[in-house]
mmCIF file of C-alpha atoms in Angstrom:
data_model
loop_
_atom_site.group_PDB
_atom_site.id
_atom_site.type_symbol
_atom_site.label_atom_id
_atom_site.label_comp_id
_atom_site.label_asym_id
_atom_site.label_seq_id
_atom_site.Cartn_x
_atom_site.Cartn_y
_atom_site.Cartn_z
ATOM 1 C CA UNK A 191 0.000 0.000 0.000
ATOM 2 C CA UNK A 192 2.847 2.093 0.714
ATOM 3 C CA UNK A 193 4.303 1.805 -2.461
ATOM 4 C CA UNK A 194 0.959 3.231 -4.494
ATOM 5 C CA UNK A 195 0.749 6.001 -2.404
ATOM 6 C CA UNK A 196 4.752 6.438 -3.458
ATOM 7 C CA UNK A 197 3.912 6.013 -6.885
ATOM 8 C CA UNK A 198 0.667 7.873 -7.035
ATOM 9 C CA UNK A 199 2.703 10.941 -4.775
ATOM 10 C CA UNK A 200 5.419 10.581 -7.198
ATOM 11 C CA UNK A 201 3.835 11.023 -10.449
ATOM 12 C CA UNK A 202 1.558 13.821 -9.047
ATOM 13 C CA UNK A 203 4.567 15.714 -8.236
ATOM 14 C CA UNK A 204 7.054 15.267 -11.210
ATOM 15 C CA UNK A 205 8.167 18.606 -13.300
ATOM 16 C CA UNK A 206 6.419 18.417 -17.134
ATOM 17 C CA UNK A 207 9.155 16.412 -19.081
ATOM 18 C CA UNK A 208 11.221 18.980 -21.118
ATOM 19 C CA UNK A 209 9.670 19.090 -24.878
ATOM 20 C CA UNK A 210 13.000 19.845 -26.034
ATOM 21 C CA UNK A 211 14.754 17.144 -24.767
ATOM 22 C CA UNK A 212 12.120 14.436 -25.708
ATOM 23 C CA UNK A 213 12.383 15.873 -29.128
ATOM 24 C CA UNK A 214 15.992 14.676 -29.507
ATOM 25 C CA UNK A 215 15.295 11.855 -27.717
ATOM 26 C CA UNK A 216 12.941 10.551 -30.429
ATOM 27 C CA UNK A 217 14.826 11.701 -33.229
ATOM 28 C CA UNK A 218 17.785 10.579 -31.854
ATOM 29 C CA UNK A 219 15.639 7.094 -31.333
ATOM 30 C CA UNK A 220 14.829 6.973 -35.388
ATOM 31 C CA UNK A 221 17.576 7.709 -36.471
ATOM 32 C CA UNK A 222 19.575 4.746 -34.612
ATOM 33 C CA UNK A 223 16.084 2.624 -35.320
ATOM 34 C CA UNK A 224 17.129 3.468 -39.570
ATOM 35 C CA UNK A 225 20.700 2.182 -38.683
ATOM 36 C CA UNK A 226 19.798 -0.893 -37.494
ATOM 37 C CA UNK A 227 17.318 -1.337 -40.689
ATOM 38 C CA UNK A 228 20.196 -0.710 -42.415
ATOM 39 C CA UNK A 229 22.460 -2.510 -40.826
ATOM 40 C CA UNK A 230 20.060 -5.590 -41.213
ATOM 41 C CA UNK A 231 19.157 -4.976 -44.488
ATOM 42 C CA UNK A 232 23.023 -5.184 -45.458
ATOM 43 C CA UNK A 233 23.448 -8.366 -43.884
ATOM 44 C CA UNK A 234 20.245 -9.856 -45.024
ATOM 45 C CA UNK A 235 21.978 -9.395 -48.555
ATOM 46 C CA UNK A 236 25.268 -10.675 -47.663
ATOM 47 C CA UNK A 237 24.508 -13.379 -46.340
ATOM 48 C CA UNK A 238 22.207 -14.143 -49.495
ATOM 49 C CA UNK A 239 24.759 -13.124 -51.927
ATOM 50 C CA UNK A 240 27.310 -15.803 -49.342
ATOM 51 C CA UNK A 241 24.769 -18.599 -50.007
ATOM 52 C CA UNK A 242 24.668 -18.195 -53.856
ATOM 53 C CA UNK A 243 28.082 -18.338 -54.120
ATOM 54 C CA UNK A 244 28.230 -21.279 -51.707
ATOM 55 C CA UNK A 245 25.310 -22.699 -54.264
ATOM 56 C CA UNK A 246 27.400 -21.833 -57.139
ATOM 57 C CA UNK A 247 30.727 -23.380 -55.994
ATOM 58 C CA UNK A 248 28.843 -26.596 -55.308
ATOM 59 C CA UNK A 249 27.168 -26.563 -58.595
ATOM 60 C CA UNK A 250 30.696 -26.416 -60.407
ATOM 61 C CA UNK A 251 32.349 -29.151 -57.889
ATOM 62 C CA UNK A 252 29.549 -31.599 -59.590
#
């Protein structure tokens, strides 16, 4: 019980988050989220290019 009254006291209290700051957070936050696409997205096609060329080296060993 304690701890909702903390929590409830807490929250009632805080100072409005800083618009500014959340801004950059969140732009900040897409920007890294595109990087990581990215970053996937590069792999994804290495790895597919890696297994054609895998495929194609077997092909000629036959």
């Amino acid at each position: 019980m304690d701890l909702i009254w903390e929590l409830c006291f807490g929250l009632v209290h805080q100072k409005p988050p800083d618009r500014e700051k959340e801004e950059r957070r969140t732009e900040s936050g897409k920007v890294e989220r595109e990087r990581e696409s990215e970053r996937e997205t590069e792999v994804r096609e290495r790895e597919s290019e890696g297994g054609r060329a895998e495929d194609e080296s077997r092909e000629k060993d036959r």
